PDB file of C-alpha atoms in Angstrom:
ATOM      1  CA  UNK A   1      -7.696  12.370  -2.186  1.00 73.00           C
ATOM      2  CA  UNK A   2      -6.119  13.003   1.407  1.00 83.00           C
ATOM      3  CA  UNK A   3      -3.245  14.825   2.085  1.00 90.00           C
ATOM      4  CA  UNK A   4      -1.328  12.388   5.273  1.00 94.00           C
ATOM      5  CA  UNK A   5       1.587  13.331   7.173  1.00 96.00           C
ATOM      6  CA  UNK A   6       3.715  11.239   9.532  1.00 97.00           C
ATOM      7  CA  UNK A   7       6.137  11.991  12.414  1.00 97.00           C
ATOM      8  CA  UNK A   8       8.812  11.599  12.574  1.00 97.00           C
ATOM      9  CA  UNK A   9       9.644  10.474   8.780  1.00 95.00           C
ATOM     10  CA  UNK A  10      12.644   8.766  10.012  1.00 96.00           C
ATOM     11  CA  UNK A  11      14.710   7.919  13.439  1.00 97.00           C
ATOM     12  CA  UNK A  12      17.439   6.009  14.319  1.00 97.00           C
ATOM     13  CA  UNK A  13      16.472   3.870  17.786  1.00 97.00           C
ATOM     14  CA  UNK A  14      18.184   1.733  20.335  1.00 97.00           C
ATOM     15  CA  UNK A  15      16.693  -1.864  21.364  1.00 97.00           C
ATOM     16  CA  UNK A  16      14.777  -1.958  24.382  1.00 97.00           C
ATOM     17  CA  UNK A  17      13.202   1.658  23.863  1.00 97.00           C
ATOM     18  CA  UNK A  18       9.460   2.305  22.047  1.00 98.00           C
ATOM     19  CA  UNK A  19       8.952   4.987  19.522  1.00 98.00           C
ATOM     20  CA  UNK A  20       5.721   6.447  18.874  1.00 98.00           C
ATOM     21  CA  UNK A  21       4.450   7.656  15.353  1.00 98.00           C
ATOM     22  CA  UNK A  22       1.852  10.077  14.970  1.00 98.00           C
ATOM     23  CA  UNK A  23      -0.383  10.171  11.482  1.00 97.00           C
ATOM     24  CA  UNK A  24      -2.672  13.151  10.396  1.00 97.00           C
ATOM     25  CA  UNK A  25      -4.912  13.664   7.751  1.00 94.00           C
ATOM     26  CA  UNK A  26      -6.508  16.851   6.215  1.00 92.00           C
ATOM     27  CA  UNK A  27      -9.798  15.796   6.545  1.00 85.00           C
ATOM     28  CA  UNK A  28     -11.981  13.319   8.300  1.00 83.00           C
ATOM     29  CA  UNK A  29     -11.527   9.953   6.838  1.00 83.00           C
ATOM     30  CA  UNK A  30     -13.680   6.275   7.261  1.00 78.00           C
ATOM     31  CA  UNK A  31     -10.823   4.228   8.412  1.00 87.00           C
ATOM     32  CA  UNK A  32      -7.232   4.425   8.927  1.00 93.00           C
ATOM     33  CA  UNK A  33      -4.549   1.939   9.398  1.00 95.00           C
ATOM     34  CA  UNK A  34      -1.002   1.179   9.530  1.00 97.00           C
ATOM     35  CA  UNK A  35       1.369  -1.017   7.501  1.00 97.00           C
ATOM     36  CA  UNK A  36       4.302  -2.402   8.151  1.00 97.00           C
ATOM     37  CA  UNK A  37       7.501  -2.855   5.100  1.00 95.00           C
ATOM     38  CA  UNK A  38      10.216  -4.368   5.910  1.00 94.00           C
ATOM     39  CA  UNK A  39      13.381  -4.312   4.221  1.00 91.00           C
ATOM     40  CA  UNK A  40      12.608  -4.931   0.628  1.00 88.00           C
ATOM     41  CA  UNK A  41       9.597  -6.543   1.267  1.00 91.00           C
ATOM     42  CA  UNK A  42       6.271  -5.422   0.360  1.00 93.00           C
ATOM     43  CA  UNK A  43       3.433  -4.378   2.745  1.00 94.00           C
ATOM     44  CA  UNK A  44       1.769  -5.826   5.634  1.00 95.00           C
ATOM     45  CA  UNK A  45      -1.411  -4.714   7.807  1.00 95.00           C
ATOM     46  CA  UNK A  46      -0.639  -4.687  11.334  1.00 97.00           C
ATOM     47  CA  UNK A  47      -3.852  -3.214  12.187  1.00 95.00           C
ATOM     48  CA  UNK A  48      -7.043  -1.249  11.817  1.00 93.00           C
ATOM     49  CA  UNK A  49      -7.124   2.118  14.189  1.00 94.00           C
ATOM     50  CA  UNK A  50     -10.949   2.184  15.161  1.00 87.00           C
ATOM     51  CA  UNK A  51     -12.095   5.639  16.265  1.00 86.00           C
ATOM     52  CA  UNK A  52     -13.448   5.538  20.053  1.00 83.00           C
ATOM     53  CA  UNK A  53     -12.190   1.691  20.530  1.00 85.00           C
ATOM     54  CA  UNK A  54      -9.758  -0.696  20.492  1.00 89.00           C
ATOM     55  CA  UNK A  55      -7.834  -1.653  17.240  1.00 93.00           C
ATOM     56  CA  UNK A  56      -8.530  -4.791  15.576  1.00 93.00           C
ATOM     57  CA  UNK A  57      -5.002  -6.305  15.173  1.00 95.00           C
ATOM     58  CA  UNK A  58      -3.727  -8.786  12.372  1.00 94.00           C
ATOM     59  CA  UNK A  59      -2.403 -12.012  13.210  1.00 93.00           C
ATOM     60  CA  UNK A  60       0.493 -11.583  13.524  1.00 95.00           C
ATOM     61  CA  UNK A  61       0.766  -8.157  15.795  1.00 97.00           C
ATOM     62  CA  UNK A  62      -0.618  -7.809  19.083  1.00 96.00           C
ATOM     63  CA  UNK A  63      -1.579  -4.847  21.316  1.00 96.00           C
ATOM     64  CA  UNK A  64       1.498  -4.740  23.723  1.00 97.00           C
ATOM     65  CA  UNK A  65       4.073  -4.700  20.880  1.00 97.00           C
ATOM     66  CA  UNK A  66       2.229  -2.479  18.722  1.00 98.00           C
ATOM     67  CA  UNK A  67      -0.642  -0.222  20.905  1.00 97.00           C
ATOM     68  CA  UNK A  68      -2.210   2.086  18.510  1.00 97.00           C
ATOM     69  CA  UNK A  69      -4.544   4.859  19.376  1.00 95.00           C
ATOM     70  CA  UNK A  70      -6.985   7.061  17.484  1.00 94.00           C
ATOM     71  CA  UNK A  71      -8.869   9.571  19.290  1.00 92.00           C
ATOM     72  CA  UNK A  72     -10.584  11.393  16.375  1.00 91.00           C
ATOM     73  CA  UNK A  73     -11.117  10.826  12.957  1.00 90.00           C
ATOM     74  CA  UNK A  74      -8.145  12.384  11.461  1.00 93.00           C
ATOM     75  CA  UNK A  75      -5.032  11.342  13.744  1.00 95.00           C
ATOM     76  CA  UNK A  76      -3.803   8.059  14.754  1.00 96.00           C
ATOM     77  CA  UNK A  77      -0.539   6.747  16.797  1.00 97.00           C
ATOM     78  CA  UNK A  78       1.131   3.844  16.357  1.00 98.00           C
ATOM     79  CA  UNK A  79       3.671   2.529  19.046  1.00 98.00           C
ATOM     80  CA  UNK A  80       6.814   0.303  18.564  1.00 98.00           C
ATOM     81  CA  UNK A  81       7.202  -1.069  22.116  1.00 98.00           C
ATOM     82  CA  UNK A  82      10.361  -2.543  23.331  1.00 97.00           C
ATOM     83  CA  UNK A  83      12.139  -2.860  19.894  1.00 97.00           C
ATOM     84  CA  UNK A  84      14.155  -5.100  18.491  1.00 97.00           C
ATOM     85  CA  UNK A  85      16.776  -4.982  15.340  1.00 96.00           C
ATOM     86  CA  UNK A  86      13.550  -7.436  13.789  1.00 96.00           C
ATOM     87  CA  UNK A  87      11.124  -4.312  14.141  1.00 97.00           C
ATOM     88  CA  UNK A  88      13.750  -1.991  11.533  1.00 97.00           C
ATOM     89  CA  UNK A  89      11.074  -1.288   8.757  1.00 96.00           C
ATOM     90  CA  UNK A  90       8.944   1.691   7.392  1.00 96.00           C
ATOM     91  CA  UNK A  91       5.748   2.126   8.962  1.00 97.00           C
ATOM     92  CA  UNK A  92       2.918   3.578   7.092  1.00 96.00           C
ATOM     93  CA  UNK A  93      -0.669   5.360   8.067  1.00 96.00           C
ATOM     94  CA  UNK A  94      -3.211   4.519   4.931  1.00 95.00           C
ATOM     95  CA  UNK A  95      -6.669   5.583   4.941  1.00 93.00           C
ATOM     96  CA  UNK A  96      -9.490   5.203   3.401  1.00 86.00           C
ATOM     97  CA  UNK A  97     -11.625   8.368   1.893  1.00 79.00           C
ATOM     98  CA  UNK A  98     -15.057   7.959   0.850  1.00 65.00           C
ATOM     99  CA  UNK A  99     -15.987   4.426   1.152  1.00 56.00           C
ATOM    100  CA  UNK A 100     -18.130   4.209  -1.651  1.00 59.00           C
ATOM    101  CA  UNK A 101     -15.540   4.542  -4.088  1.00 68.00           C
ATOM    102  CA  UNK A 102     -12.922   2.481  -2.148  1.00 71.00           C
ATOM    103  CA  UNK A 103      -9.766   4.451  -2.631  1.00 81.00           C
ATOM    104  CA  UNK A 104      -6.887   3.785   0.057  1.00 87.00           C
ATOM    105  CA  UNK A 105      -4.142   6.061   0.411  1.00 91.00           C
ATOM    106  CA  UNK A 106      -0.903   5.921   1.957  1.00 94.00           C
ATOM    107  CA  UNK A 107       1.243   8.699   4.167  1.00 94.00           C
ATOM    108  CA  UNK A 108       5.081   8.924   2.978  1.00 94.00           C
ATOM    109  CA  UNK A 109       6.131   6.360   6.040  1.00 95.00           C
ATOM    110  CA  UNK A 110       8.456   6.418   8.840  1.00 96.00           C
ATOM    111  CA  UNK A 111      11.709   4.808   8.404  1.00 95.00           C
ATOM    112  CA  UNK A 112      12.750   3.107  11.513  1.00 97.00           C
ATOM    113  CA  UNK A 113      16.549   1.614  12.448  1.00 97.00           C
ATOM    114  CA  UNK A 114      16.836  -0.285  15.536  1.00 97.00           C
ATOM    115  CA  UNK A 115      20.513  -0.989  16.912  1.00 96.00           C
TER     116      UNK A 115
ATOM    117  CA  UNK B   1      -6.981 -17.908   0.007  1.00 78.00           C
ATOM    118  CA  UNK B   2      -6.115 -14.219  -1.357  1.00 89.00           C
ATOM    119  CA  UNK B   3      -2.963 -14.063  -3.307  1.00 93.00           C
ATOM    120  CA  UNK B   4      -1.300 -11.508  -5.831  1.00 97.00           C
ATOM    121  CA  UNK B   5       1.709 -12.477  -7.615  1.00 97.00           C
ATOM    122  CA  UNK B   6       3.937 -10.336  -9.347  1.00 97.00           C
ATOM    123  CA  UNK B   7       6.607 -12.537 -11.347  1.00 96.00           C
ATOM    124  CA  UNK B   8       8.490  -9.776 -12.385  1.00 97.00           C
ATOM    125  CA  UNK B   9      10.753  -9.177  -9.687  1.00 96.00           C
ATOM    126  CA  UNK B  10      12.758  -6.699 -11.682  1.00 97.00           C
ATOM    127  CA  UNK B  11      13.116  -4.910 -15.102  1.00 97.00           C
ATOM    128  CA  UNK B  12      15.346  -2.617 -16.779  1.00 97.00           C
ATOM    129  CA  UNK B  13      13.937  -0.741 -20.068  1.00 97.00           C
ATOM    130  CA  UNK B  14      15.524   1.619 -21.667  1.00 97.00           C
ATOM    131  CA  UNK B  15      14.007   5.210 -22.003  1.00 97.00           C
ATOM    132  CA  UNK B  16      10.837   5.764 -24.651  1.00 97.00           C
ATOM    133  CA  UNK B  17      10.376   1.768 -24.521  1.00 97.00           C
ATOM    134  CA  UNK B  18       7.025   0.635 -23.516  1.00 97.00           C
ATOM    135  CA  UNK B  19       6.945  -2.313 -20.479  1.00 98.00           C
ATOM    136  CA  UNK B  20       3.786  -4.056 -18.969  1.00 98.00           C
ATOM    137  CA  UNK B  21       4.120  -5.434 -15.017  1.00 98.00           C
ATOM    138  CA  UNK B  22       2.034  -8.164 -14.946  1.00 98.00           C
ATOM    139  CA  UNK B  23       0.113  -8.930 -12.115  1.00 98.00           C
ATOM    140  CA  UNK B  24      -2.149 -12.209 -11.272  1.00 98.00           C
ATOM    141  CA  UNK B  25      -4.164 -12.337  -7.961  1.00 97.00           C
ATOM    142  CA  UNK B  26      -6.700 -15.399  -6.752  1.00 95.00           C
ATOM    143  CA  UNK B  27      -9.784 -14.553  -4.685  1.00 92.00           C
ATOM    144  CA  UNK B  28     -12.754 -16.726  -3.753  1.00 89.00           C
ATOM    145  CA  UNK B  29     -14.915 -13.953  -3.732  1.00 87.00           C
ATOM    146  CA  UNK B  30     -16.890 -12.579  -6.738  1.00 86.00           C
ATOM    147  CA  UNK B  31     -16.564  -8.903  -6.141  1.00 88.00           C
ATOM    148  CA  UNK B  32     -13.516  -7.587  -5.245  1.00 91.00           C
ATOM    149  CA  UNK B  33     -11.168  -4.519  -6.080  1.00 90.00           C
ATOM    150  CA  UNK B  34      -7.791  -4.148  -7.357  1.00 93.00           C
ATOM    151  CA  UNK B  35      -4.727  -1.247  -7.050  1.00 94.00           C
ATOM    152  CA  UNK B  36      -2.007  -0.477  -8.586  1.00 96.00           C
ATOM    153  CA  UNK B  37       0.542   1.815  -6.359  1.00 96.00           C
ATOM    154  CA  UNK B  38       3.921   3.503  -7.370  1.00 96.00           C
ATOM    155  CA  UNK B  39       6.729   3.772  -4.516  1.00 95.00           C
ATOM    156  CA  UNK B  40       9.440   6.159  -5.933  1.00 93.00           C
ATOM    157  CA  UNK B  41      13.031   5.906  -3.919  1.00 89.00           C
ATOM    158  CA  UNK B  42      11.971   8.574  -1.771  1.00 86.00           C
ATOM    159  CA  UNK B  43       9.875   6.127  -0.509  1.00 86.00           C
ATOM    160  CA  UNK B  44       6.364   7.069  -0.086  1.00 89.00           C
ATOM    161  CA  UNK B  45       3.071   4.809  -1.915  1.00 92.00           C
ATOM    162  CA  UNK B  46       1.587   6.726  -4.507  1.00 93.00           C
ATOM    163  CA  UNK B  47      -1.865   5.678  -5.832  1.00 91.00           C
ATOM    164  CA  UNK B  48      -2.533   4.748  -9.225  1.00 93.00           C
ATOM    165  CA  UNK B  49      -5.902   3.348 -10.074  1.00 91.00           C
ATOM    166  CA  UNK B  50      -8.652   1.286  -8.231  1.00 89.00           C
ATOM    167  CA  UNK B  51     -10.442  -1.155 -10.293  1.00 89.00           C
ATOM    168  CA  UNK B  52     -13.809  -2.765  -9.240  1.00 88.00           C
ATOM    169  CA  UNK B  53     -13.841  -6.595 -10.151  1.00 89.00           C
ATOM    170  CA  UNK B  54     -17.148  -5.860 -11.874  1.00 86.00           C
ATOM    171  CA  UNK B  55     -16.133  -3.603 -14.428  1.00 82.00           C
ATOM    172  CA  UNK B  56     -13.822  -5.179 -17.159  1.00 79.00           C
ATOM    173  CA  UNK B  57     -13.368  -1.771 -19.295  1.00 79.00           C
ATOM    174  CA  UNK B  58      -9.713  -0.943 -19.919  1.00 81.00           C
ATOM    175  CA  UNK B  59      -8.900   2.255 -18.524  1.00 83.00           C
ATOM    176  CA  UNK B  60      -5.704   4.764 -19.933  1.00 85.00           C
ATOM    177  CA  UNK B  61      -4.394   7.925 -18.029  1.00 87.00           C
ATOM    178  CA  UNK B  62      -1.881   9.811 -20.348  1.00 92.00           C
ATOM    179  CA  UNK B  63       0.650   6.903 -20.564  1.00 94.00           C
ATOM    180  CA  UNK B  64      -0.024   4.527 -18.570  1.00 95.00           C
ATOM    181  CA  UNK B  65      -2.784   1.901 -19.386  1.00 94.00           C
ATOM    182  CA  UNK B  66      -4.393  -1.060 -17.473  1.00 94.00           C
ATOM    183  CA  UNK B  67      -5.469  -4.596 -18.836  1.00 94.00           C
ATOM    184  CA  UNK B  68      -7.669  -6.057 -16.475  1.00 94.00           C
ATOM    185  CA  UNK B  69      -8.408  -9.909 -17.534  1.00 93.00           C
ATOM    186  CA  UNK B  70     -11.043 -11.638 -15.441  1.00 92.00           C
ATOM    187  CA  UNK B  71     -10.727 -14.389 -17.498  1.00 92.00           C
ATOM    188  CA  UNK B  72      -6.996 -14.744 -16.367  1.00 95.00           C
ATOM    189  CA  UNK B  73      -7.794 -12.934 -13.275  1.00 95.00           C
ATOM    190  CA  UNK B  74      -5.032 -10.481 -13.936  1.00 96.00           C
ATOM    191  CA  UNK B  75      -4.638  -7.170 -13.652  1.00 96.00           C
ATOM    192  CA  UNK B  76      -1.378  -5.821 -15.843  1.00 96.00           C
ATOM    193  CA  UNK B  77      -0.715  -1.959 -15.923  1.00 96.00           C
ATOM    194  CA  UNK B  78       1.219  -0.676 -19.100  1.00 96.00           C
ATOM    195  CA  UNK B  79       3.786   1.994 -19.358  1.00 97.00           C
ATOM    196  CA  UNK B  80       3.865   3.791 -23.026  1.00 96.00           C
ATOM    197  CA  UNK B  81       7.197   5.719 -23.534  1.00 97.00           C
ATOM    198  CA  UNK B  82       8.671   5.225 -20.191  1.00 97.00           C
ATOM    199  CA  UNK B  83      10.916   8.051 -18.726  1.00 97.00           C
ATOM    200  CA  UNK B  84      14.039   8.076 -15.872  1.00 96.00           C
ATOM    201  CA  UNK B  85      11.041   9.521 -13.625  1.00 96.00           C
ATOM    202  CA  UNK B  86       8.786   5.689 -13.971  1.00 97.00           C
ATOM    203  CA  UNK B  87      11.979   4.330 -12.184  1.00 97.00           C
ATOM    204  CA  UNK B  88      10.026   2.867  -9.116  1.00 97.00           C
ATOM    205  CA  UNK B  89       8.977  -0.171  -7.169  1.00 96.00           C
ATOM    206  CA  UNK B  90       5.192  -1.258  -8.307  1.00 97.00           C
ATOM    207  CA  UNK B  91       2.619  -2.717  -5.915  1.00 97.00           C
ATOM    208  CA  UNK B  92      -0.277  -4.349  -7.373  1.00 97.00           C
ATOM    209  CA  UNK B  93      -2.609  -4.985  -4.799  1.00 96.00           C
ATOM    210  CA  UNK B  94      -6.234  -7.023  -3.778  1.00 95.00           C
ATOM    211  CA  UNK B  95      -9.350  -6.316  -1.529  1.00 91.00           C
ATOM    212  CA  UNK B  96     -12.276  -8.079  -0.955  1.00 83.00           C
ATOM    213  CA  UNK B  97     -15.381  -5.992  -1.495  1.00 74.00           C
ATOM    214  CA  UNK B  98     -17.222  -5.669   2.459  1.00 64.00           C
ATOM    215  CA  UNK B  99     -14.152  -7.433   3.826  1.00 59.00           C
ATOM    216  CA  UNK B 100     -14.577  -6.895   7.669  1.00 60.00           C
ATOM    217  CA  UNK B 101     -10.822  -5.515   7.892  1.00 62.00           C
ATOM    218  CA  UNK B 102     -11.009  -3.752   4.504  1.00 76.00           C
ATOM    219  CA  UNK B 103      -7.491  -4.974   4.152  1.00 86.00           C
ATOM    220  CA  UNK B 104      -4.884  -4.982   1.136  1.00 92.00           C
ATOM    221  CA  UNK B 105      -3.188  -8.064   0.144  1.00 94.00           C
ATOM    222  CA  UNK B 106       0.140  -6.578  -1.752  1.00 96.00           C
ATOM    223  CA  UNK B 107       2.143  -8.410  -4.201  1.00 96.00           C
ATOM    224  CA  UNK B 108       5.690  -8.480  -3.824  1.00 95.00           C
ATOM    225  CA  UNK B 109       6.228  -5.474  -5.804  1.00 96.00           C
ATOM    226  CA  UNK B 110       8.348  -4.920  -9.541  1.00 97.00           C
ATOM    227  CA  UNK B 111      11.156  -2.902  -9.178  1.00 97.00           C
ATOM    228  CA  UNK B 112      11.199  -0.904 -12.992  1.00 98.00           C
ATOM    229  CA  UNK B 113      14.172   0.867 -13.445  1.00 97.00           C
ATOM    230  CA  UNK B 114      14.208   3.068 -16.796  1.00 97.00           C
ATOM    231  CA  UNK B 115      17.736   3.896 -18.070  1.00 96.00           C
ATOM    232  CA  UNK B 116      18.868   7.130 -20.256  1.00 95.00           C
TER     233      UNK B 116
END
């Protein structure tokens, strides 16, 4: 397994402003991503954090709302631009260790509030 | 189209009762792989089991168990002599095998909650 930590785990945010969430994992990993929950809801991909390049986005999301960046292969930021009371949800880094046997883990989320 | 549905929106059991969450999912593509994940109230996703659409076998970890139906294409995950501590939501969960965006496809989770 992976051992994934997220900053910050939670924070309270005003609309208008962007937070920035920063994911790191023990150990080098194939692929990473982050997920979106929303209240209640279950999970949604907002994107794939490529290593080197741009992320490949989900319809859905799109690079000036959500600009993610992964300059190695164990951390990752995800942005919330110019948020809205809509964008209130937990974000989650998952990644994927050892490709061959296809198991995805998750990091314990950050729990966003916009007013 | 890639679907999982989880019925069960909600059950209550009481403690030491066994439940099953069922979970059916629809895929066009032969090979595939299925999850089960456990999100306690503290909120993080906790990993269960991955199960390759290939191999049918049953599997069991202590007490929990998983029925995995091609036939019926579901994918149901058993909880023998639940305890307060199985209180959680349940994602079952759907990727295609070489998918290009190795993405999940969640259900909409079972909340379990096991009473005293």
């Amino acid at each position: 397994s992976a051992v994934i930590s997220q900053k910050p785990s939670r924070d309270i945010c005003q609309r208008g402003t962007s937070l920035t969430i920063q994911c790191q994992v023990d150990s080098q990993v194939t692929m990473m991503f982050w997920y979106r929950q929303q209240p209640g809801q279950s999970l949604t991909l907002i994107a794939t954090a490529n290593q080197g390049s741009e992320a490949t986005y989900e319809s859905g999301f799109v690079i000036d709302k959500f600009p993610i960046s992964r300059p190695n292969l164990t951390f990752s930021t995800l942005t919330v631009s110019n948020m809205s009371p809509e964008d209130s949800s937990i974000y989650l880094c998952s990644v994927l260790v050892l490709a061959g046997k296809n198991e995805q883990y998750f990091g314990p989320g950050t729990r966003l509030t916009v007013t | 189209a890639q679907k999982v549905t989880q019925a069960q929106t909600e059950i209550s059991v009481v403690e030491k009762e066994d439940v099953t969450l069922d979970c059916v999912y629809e895929t066009r593509d032969t090979t595939y792989y299925l999850f089960w994940y456990k999100q306690p109230p503290s909120g993080e996703l906790v990993f269960l089991i991955r199960r390759n659409s290939f191999d049918e076998q049953n599997e069991i970890s202590g007490r929990y168990s998983w029925n995995f139906q091609k036939s019926t294409s579901s994918f149901n995950f058993t909880i023998t002599a639940s305890q307060v501590v199985d209180s959680a939501v349940y994602f079952c969960a759907l990727k295609n095998y070489g998918g290009a965006t190795n993405k999940l496809i969640f259900g909409t989770g079972t909340l379990l909650a096991v009473q005293p």
